[in-house]
PDB file of C-alpha atoms in Angstrom:
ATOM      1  CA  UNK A  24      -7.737 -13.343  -8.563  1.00 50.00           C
ATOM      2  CA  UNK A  25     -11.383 -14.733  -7.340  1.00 59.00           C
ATOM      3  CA  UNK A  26     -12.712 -11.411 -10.051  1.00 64.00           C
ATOM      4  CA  UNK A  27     -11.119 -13.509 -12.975  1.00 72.00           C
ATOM      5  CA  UNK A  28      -7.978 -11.157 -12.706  1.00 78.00           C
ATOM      6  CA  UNK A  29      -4.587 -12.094 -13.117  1.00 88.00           C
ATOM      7  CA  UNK A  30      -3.181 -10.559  -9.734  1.00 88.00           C
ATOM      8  CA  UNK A  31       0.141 -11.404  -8.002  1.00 92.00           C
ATOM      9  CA  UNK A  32       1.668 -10.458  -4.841  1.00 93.00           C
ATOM     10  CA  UNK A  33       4.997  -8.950  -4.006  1.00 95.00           C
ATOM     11  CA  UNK A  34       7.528  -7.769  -1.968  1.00 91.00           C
ATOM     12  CA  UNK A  35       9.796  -4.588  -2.647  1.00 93.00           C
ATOM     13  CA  UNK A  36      12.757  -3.431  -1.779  1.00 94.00           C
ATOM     14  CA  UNK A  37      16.113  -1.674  -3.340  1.00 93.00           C
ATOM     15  CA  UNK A  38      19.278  -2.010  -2.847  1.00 95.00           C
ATOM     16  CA  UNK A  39      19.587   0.667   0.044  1.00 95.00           C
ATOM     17  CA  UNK A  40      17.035  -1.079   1.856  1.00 94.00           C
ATOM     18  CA  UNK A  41      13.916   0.950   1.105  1.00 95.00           C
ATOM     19  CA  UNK A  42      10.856  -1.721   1.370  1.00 96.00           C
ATOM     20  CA  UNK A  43       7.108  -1.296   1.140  1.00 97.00           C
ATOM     21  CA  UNK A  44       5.364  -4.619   3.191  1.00 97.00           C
ATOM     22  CA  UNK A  45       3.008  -5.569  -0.444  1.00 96.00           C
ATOM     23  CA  UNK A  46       2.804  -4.981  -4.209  1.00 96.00           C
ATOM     24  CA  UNK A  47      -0.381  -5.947  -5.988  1.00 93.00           C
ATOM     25  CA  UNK A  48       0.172  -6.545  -9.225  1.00 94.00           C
ATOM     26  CA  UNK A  49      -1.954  -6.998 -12.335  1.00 91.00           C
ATOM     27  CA  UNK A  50      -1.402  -8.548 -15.571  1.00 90.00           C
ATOM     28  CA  UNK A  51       2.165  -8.488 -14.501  1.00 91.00           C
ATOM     29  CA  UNK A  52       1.890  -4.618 -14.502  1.00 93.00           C
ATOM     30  CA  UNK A  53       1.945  -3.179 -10.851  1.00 95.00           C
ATOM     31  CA  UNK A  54      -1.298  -1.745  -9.712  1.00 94.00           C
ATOM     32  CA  UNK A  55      -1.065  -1.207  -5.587  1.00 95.00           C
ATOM     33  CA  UNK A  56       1.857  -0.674  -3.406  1.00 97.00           C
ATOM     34  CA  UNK A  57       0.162  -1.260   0.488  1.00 97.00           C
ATOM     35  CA  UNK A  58       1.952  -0.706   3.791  1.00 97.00           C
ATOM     36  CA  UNK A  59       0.613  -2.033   6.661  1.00 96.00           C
ATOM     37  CA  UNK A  60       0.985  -0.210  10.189  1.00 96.00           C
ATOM     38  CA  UNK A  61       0.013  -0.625  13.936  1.00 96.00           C
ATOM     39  CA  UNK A  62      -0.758   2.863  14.334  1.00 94.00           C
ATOM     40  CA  UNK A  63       1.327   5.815  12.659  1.00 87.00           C
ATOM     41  CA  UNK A  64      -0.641   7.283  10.492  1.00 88.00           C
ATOM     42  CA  UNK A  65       2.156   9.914   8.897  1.00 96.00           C
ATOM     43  CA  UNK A  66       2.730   8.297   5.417  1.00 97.00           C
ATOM     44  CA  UNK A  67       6.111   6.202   5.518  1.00 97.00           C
ATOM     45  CA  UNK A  68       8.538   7.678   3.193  1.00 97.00           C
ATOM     46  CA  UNK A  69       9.389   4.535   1.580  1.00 97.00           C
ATOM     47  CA  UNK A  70       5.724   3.907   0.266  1.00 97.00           C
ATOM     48  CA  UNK A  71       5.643   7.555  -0.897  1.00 97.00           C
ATOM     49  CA  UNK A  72       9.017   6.924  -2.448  1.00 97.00           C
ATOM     50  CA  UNK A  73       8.001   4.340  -4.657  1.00 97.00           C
ATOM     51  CA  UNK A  74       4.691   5.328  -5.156  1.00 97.00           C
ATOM     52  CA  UNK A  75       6.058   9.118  -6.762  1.00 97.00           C
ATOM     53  CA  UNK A  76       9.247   7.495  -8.612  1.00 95.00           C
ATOM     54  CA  UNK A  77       6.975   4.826 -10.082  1.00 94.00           C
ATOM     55  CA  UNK A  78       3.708   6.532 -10.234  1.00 97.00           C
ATOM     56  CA  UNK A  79       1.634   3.552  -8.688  1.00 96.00           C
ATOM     57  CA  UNK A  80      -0.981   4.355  -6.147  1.00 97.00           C
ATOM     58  CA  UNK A  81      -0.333   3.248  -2.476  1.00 97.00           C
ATOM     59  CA  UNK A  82      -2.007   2.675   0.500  1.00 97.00           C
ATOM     60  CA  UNK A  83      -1.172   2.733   4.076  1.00 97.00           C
ATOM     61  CA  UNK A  84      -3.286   0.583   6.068  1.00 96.00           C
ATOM     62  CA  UNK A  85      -3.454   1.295   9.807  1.00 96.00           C
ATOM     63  CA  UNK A  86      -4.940  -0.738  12.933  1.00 96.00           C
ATOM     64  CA  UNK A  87      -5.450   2.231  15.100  1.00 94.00           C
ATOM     65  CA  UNK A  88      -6.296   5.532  13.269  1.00 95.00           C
ATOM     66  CA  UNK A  89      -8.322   8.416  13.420  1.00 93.00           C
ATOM     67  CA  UNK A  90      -9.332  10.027  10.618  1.00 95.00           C
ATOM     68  CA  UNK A  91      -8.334   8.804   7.302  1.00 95.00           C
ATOM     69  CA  UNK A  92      -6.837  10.840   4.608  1.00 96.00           C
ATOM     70  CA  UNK A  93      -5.527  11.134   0.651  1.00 96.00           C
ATOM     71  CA  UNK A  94      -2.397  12.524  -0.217  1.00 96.00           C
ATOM     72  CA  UNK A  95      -1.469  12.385  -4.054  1.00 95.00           C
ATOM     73  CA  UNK A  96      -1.657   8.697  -5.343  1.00 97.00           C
ATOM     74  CA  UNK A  97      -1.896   7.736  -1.003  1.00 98.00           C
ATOM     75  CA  UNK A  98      -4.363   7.021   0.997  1.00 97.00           C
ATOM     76  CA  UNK A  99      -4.394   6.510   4.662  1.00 97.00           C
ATOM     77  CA  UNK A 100      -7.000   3.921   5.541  1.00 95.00           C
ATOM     78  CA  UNK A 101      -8.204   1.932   8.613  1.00 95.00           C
ATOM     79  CA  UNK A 102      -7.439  -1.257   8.470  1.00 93.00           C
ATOM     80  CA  UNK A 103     -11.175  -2.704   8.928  1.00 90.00           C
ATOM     81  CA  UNK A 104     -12.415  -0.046   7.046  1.00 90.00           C
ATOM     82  CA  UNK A 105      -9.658  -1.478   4.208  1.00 88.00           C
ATOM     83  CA  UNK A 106     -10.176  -4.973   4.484  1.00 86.00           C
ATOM     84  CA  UNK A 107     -13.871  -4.454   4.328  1.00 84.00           C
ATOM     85  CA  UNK A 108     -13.893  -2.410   1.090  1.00 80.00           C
ATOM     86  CA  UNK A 109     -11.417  -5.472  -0.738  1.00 72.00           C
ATOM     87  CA  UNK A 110     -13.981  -7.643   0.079  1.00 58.00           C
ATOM     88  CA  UNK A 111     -11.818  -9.601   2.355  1.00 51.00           C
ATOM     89  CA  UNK A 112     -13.380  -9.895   5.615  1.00 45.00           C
TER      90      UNK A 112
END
């Protein structure tokens, strides 16, 4: 919220135990789903799950990657690379 924006941060999970590690949201509305991962870099179905039921675009943030990639509304990112880019390192 530092750019004036009304911003939260969640958790999310259903019932069945499907769970993505962060939702951004703004204005109430949500606006990033972010998983956070040591080094897989295959998408985790959950964050695909949630980002195609609910249309929200995701990102999977990775410590040790390769190459990063975009599939649909996901991206694949390095984690530095990430943190860097949100302006919070």
């Amino acid at each position: 919220d530092w750019m004036g924006k009304r911003t939260s941060l969640h958790y999310i999970r259903t019932k069945e135990k499907k769970e993505v590690d962060f939702l951004i949201a703004e204005d109430e509305e949500p606006a990033l789903l972010i998983e956070a991962k040591y080094q897989d870099e295959k998408i985790s179905p959950t964050l695909r799950y949630f980002s195609d039921k609910y249309k929200i675009p995701g990102v999977q943030v990775v410590l040790h990657l390769d190459s990063e990639y975009q599939e649909n509304l996901i991206r694949v990112k390095k984690a530095d690379r990430f943190l860097v880019a949100q302006n919070l390192v």
